[in-house]
Short mmCIF file of C-alpha atoms in Angstrom, two decimals:
data_model
loop_
_atom_site.label_atom_id
_atom_site.label_comp_id
_atom_site.label_asym_id
_atom_site.label_seq_id
_atom_site.Cartn_x
_atom_site.Cartn_y
_atom_site.Cartn_z
CA MET X 1 -0.04 -0.06 -0.10
CA ILE X 2 2.86 2.27 0.87
CA ARG X 3 4.71 1.35 -2.19
CA ASN X 4 1.62 2.02 -4.45
CA THR X 5 1.23 5.36 -2.71
CA PHE X 6 4.91 6.21 -3.26
CA ASN X 7 4.68 5.23 -6.90
CA SER X 8 1.61 7.45 -7.31
CA ILE X 9 3.31 10.38 -5.97
CA ILE X 10 6.27 10.02 -8.38
CA VAL X 11 3.99 9.72 -11.29
CA LEU X 12 1.96 12.80 -10.18
CA THR X 13 5.23 14.77 -9.65
CA LEU X 14 6.50 13.79 -13.08
CA MET X 15 3.22 14.91 -14.61
CA LEU X 16 3.22 18.27 -12.83
CA GLY X 17 6.89 18.87 -13.94
CA LEU X 18 5.95 18.05 -17.52
CA PHE X 19 2.97 20.36 -17.51
CA SER X 20 5.01 23.06 -15.68
CA ALA X 21 7.87 22.79 -18.26
CA CYS X 22 5.34 23.18 -21.07
CA GLY X 23 3.66 25.97 -19.57
CA ASN X 24 6.94 27.99 -18.93
CA LYS X 25 8.26 27.41 -22.51
CA PRO X 26 9.45 30.75 -23.70
CA ASN X 27 7.56 32.37 -26.75
CA PRO X 28 10.38 33.87 -28.84
CA LYS X 29 7.90 36.43 -30.38
CA LEU X 30 6.65 37.66 -27.00
CA GLU X 31 10.18 37.83 -25.81
CA GLU X 32 11.39 39.86 -28.89
CA ALA X 33 8.31 42.26 -28.60
CA TYR X 34 9.01 42.92 -24.88
CA GLN X 35 12.68 43.55 -25.38
CA LYS X 36 11.98 45.92 -28.41
CA ALA X 37 9.48 47.95 -26.42
CA ALA X 38 11.84 48.06 -23.44
CA GLU X 39 14.74 49.73 -25.41
CA THR X 40 13.27 53.12 -25.50
CA PHE X 41 10.71 55.23 -23.54
CA VAL X 42 8.89 58.14 -24.90
CA ALA X 43 8.13 61.56 -23.48
CA ASP X 44 6.62 64.92 -24.42
CA GLU X 45 9.34 67.06 -25.94
CA SER X 46 8.76 69.93 -23.15
CA PHE X 47 10.56 67.50 -20.62
CA TYR X 48 13.72 67.24 -22.72
CA PRO X 49 16.07 69.24 -20.38
CA ILE X 50 15.24 67.31 -17.28
CA LEU X 51 14.87 63.80 -18.68
CA ASP X 52 18.00 63.91 -20.65
CA GLU X 53 19.96 64.75 -17.47
CA GLU X 54 18.16 61.92 -15.59
CA LEU X 55 18.93 59.51 -18.44
CA PHE X 56 22.61 60.41 -18.41
CA TYR X 57 23.02 59.55 -14.69
CA PHE X 58 20.74 56.50 -14.83
CA ASN X 59 22.53 54.96 -17.75
CA SER X 60 26.05 55.71 -16.33
CA GLN X 61 25.21 53.46 -13.40
CA ARG X 62 23.73 50.38 -15.14
CA LEU X 63 24.48 47.78 -17.83
CA ASP X 64 20.81 47.56 -18.93
CA THR X 65 20.57 51.06 -20.33
CA ILE X 66 17.51 52.72 -22.03
CA GLY X 67 16.85 55.28 -24.73
CA VAL X 68 14.34 58.04 -25.18
CA GLU X 69 12.30 59.37 -28.04
CA TYR X 70 10.75 62.89 -27.57
CA LEU X 71 7.32 63.35 -29.18
CA ASN X 72 4.23 65.42 -28.51
CA GLU X 73 2.15 64.15 -25.60
CA GLN X 74 -0.67 62.57 -27.73
CA ASP X 75 1.69 60.46 -29.84
CA ALA X 76 3.63 59.46 -26.74
CA VAL X 77 0.46 58.05 -25.18
CA LYS X 78 -0.52 56.19 -28.36
CA ARG X 79 2.80 54.56 -28.56
CA LEU X 80 2.27 53.31 -25.00
CA MET X 81 -1.21 52.12 -25.67
CA LYS X 82 0.02 50.26 -28.88
CA LEU X 83 2.65 48.43 -26.57
CA ASP X 84 5.48 50.05 -28.66
CA THR X 85 6.93 51.09 -25.39
CA TRP X 86 6.26 50.49 -21.77
CA LEU X 87 6.91 54.09 -20.39
CA ALA X 88 5.71 57.59 -21.32
CA PHE X 89 6.23 60.85 -19.57
CA THR X 90 3.29 63.21 -19.69
CA THR X 91 1.44 65.94 -17.71
CA ARG X 92 -1.61 63.73 -17.16
CA GLN X 93 -2.55 60.26 -15.70
CA PHE X 94 -4.17 57.38 -17.69
CA THR X 95 -7.77 58.17 -18.62
CA ALA X 96 -10.37 55.68 -17.39
CA LYS X 97 -10.83 54.38 -20.98
CA GLU X 98 -6.99 53.86 -21.37
CA MET X 99 -6.88 52.03 -18.07
CA LYS X 100 -9.71 49.72 -18.93
CA SER X 101 -8.21 49.05 -22.37
CA LEU X 102 -4.82 47.99 -20.94
CA GLN X 103 -6.48 46.03 -18.10
CA ASP X 104 -8.81 44.08 -20.48
CA ARG X 105 -5.56 43.03 -22.29
CA HIS X 106 -4.17 41.86 -18.83
CA TYR X 107 -1.81 44.55 -18.20
CA LEU X 108 -1.41 46.53 -15.01
CA PRO X 109 -0.85 50.23 -15.84
CA ARG X 110 0.12 52.69 -13.22
CA SER X 111 1.02 56.40 -12.86
CA ILE X 112 3.90 57.81 -10.98
CA ALA X 113 4.07 61.39 -10.06
CA ILE X 114 7.66 62.63 -10.26
CA ALA X 115 7.62 66.51 -10.33
CA TYR X 116 5.79 69.67 -10.69
CA ASP X 117 6.26 72.06 -13.52
CA GLY X 118 5.19 75.65 -13.98
CA LEU X 119 3.62 76.62 -17.28
CA ALA X 120 5.53 79.73 -18.26
CA ILE X 121 4.27 82.75 -20.24
CA ILE X 122 7.01 84.54 -22.00
CA VAL X 123 7.21 87.78 -24.11
CA ASN X 124 9.81 89.79 -26.06
CA ASN X 125 12.36 91.74 -24.10
CA GLU X 126 11.06 94.92 -25.71
CA ASN X 127 7.46 94.45 -24.37
CA PRO X 128 7.21 96.73 -21.30
CA ASP X 129 4.12 94.81 -19.87
CA THR X 130 5.51 92.09 -17.87
CA CYS X 131 2.49 90.95 -15.70
CA ILE X 132 -0.84 89.28 -16.66
CA THR X 133 -3.79 87.82 -14.97
CA VAL X 134 -5.02 84.21 -15.37
CA LYS X 135 -8.42 85.75 -16.36
CA ASP X 136 -6.82 87.66 -19.27
CA PHE X 137 -4.66 84.73 -20.38
CA LYS X 138 -7.91 82.68 -20.64
CA ARG X 139 -9.52 85.56 -22.65
CA ILE X 140 -6.65 85.41 -24.98
CA LEU X 141 -6.93 81.77 -25.57
CA LYS X 142 -10.73 82.14 -26.11
CA GLY X 143 -10.16 84.96 -28.58
CA ASP X 144 -11.99 87.44 -26.35
CA ILE X 145 -8.76 89.53 -26.49
CA THR X 146 -6.71 89.89 -29.66
CA GLN X 147 -4.76 93.13 -29.12
CA TRP X 148 -2.17 94.08 -26.57
CA SER X 149 -4.05 97.35 -26.01
CA ASP X 150 -7.11 95.33 -24.90
CA ILE X 151 -5.08 94.57 -21.75
CA TYR X 152 -2.64 97.38 -21.55
CA PRO X 153 -4.29 100.61 -23.17
CA LYS X 154 -0.95 102.29 -23.76
CA SER X 155 0.48 99.41 -25.61
CA LYS X 156 1.45 99.91 -29.31
CA LEU X 157 2.45 96.25 -29.97
CA GLY X 158 -0.72 95.63 -31.95
CA THR X 159 -2.06 91.90 -32.39
CA ILE X 160 -1.08 89.42 -29.61
CA ASP X 161 0.94 86.62 -31.64
CA VAL X 162 0.28 83.62 -29.47
CA VAL X 163 2.72 80.68 -30.08
CA PHE X 164 2.83 77.06 -28.58
CA ASP X 165 5.37 74.42 -28.92
CA ASN X 166 3.43 71.89 -30.85
CA PRO X 167 -0.40 71.50 -31.54
CA LEU X 168 -0.51 68.05 -29.80
CA SER X 169 1.76 69.03 -26.96
CA SER X 170 1.07 68.61 -23.17
CA THR X 171 1.19 72.40 -23.03
CA VAL X 172 -1.78 72.82 -25.42
CA ARG X 173 -3.75 69.85 -23.72
CA TRP X 174 -3.16 71.39 -20.20
CA CYS X 175 -4.42 74.91 -21.34
CA VAL X 176 -7.49 73.33 -22.93
CA ASP X 177 -8.42 70.97 -20.16
CA SER X 178 -7.39 73.25 -17.11
CA LEU X 179 -8.16 76.63 -18.33
CA LEU X 180 -10.88 76.30 -21.00
CA ASP X 181 -12.84 73.41 -19.46
CA GLY X 182 -12.09 71.22 -22.47
CA LYS X 183 -13.12 73.75 -25.12
CA GLU X 184 -10.71 74.34 -28.04
CA PHE X 185 -8.90 77.58 -28.66
CA SER X 186 -10.92 80.07 -30.73
CA ASN X 187 -8.32 82.93 -31.16
CA PRO X 188 -7.28 83.05 -34.74
CA ASN X 189 -3.91 84.39 -33.88
CA ILE X 190 -2.83 81.21 -31.97
CA GLY X 191 -0.19 79.04 -33.78
CA ALA X 192 2.49 76.43 -33.00
CA VAL X 193 6.00 75.70 -34.02
CA LYS X 194 7.65 72.31 -33.36
CA THR X 195 9.59 72.60 -30.16
CA SER X 196 10.06 74.52 -26.93
CA ALA X 197 13.39 75.91 -28.02
CA ALA X 198 11.61 77.19 -31.24
CA VAL X 199 9.05 79.00 -29.08
CA ILE X 200 11.84 80.90 -27.33
CA ASP X 201 13.47 81.86 -30.61
CA TYR X 202 10.19 82.96 -32.04
CA VAL X 203 9.48 85.21 -29.05
CA GLU X 204 12.80 86.65 -29.11
CA GLN X 205 12.44 87.71 -32.71
CA HIS X 206 8.73 89.04 -32.58
CA LYS X 207 7.99 92.04 -30.31
CA ASN X 208 4.23 91.33 -30.33
CA SER X 209 4.48 87.53 -29.44
CA LEU X 210 3.42 85.75 -26.29
CA GLY X 211 4.75 82.15 -25.92
CA ILE X 212 3.82 79.32 -23.60
CA ILE X 213 6.39 76.80 -22.55
CA GLY X 214 7.31 74.51 -19.66
CA SER X 215 9.26 76.31 -17.01
CA ASN X 216 12.21 73.82 -17.17
CA TRP X 217 13.23 75.54 -20.48
CA LEU X 218 13.82 78.79 -18.69
CA ASN X 219 16.76 78.37 -16.44
CA ASP X 220 20.03 80.06 -17.22
CA LYS X 221 22.42 77.12 -16.62
CA ARG X 222 25.16 79.44 -15.43
CA ASP X 223 23.20 80.21 -12.33
CA THR X 224 23.21 77.08 -9.98
CA THR X 225 20.69 78.77 -7.60
CA ASN X 226 17.83 78.44 -10.29
CA VAL X 227 16.86 82.11 -9.72
CA THR X 228 18.06 83.44 -13.14
CA PHE X 229 15.88 83.01 -16.16
CA LYS X 230 17.08 83.24 -19.72
CA LYS X 231 18.14 86.83 -20.61
CA ASN X 232 16.92 86.67 -24.36
CA ILE X 233 13.23 86.71 -23.30
CA THR X 234 11.03 88.06 -20.57
CA VAL X 235 9.08 85.60 -18.12
CA MET X 236 5.73 87.15 -17.29
CA GLY X 237 4.40 87.47 -13.71
CA VAL X 238 0.96 85.73 -13.50
CA SER X 239 -1.67 86.88 -11.00
CA ARG X 240 -4.94 85.15 -9.78
CA LEU X 241 -6.53 88.50 -9.11
CA ASP X 242 -8.58 90.60 -11.64
CA SER X 243 -5.65 93.21 -11.96
CA ALA X 244 -2.09 92.22 -12.29
CA THR X 245 0.71 94.22 -10.62
CA ARG X 246 4.31 93.41 -9.71
CA VAL X 247 3.17 92.86 -6.05
CA ASN X 248 0.39 90.28 -6.72
CA SER X 249 1.97 88.47 -9.80
CA TRP X 250 4.34 85.57 -9.54
CA LYS X 251 6.86 83.97 -11.83
CA PRO X 252 7.51 80.11 -12.08
CA TYR X 253 10.37 79.98 -9.64
CA GLN X 254 10.79 76.70 -7.45
CA TYR X 255 9.66 78.36 -4.30
CA TYR X 256 6.51 79.73 -5.89
CA LEU X 257 5.69 76.45 -7.09
CA TYR X 258 6.29 75.07 -3.64
CA ASN X 259 4.08 77.48 -1.79
CA GLY X 260 1.36 77.62 -4.40
CA ASN X 261 1.66 81.29 -5.31
CA TYR X 262 2.34 80.56 -8.90
CA PRO X 263 -1.14 79.74 -10.55
CA LEU X 264 -0.26 77.76 -13.61
CA ILE X 265 1.22 74.43 -11.99
CA ARG X 266 1.04 71.04 -13.60
CA THR X 267 2.22 67.61 -12.48
CA ILE X 268 4.59 65.47 -14.53
CA TYR X 269 3.81 61.75 -14.47
CA ALA X 270 5.56 58.59 -15.58
CA LEU X 271 2.96 56.25 -17.21
CA LEU X 272 4.10 52.72 -16.86
CA ASN X 273 2.82 49.42 -18.41
CA ASP X 274 5.93 47.41 -17.98
CA THR X 275 4.94 43.82 -17.67
CA ARG X 276 8.13 42.64 -16.16
CA ASN X 277 9.29 45.48 -13.96
CA GLY X 278 12.44 45.75 -16.20
CA THR X 279 14.49 48.72 -17.16
CA PRO X 280 11.66 51.05 -17.92
CA THR X 281 10.26 50.60 -14.47
CA ALA X 282 13.64 51.01 -13.01
CA PHE X 283 14.16 54.30 -14.79
CA ALA X 284 10.67 55.50 -13.68
CA HIS X 285 11.44 54.79 -10.15
CA TYR X 286 14.93 56.29 -10.45
CA CYS X 287 13.24 59.72 -11.08
CA GLN X 288 11.26 59.51 -7.84
CA LEU X 289 14.28 58.31 -5.79
CA PRO X 290 16.70 60.72 -3.95
CA LYS X 291 19.16 60.85 -6.80
CA GLY X 292 16.56 61.37 -9.54
CA GLN X 293 14.73 64.06 -7.29
CA LEU X 294 18.05 65.97 -6.91
CA VAL X 295 18.31 66.20 -10.74
CA ILE X 296 14.78 67.69 -10.82
CA LEU X 297 15.67 70.02 -8.10
CA ARG X 298 18.73 71.28 -9.90
CA SER X 299 16.68 71.78 -13.03
CA GLY X 300 14.55 74.43 -11.43
CA LEU X 301 11.31 72.28 -11.20
CA LEU X 302 9.68 71.25 -7.88
CA PRO X 303 10.53 67.50 -6.86
CA ARG X 304 7.63 65.34 -5.95
CA THR X 305 9.30 63.61 -2.91
CA ALA X 306 12.56 65.25 -2.16
CA ASN X 307 13.17 66.82 1.30
CA MET X 308 13.83 70.60 1.02
CA ASN X 309 14.87 73.08 3.51
CA ILE X 310 13.28 76.63 3.18
CA ARG X 311 15.16 79.56 4.62
CA GLU X 312 14.21 83.23 4.49
CA VAL X 313 16.99 85.39 3.42
CA ILE X 314 17.35 89.16 3.89
CA VAL X 315 19.37 90.82 1.18
CA ASN X 316 21.13 94.01 2.02
CA LYS X 317 21.33 96.26 -1.04
CA GLU X 318 23.53 98.83 0.45
#
């Protein structure tokens, strides 16, 4: 009886081992598809300054490196949903429809907040008006205001020439969703170039222009304190009140992102759909770990989790 039982256990064990071996047999096509999608992550082009630096330090510490492709936000998310990549950096989380689509295909999508960015409004250095209200900025996007004199009666700059980085960028989507309640722009003087750098160049060359870019493009890299913006354009102060003055308007410095004074703040997310917690997952988490958060701090943005000491400083100008 004991011998029969022992023999039965051996047979059962062999059968289970056989089935297990069959079930774990690698699928070359699936393996190739995963590896190809894991080679590169995608990101909205407006994050180029910070993500390139994050990537440099991440890849210098690892053997399993990863590359990046900068796109507009809509195309980046499309690539993620098509499983062409496992990681995308955006200024929004997964929508309910996107979550359901991936979950129905037996994936586990997740969003990781890594930083806060200020949406910056920039003008030409020869524009004497350097403050604007959120209300007037909305009116410009709606087309209710088309002339600089509509806001500043003494202005002689004529038509407000509004320029974005890309028609499908995170900057455009954020303005539509957060400022216009999902309604598209109706100002005929709104246009787009291709990149954030091109927005800066355009504003520098056109006196009547108004550009919208992510604040991580503003910092003068020669100043390690992150309190100096680029000299070739002017960053406008933005006020929540009905009338903008130098006293009640704020620029997208780190401290004003931190204390909430700056009104145009957005969150930067890493959208993950990595099935194996491989290199894409490792990079996304690196961005939220102390070393990655330090890179964000140095870039002029507000880190999501880093510990920061705030000190008041009295400057003696005498």
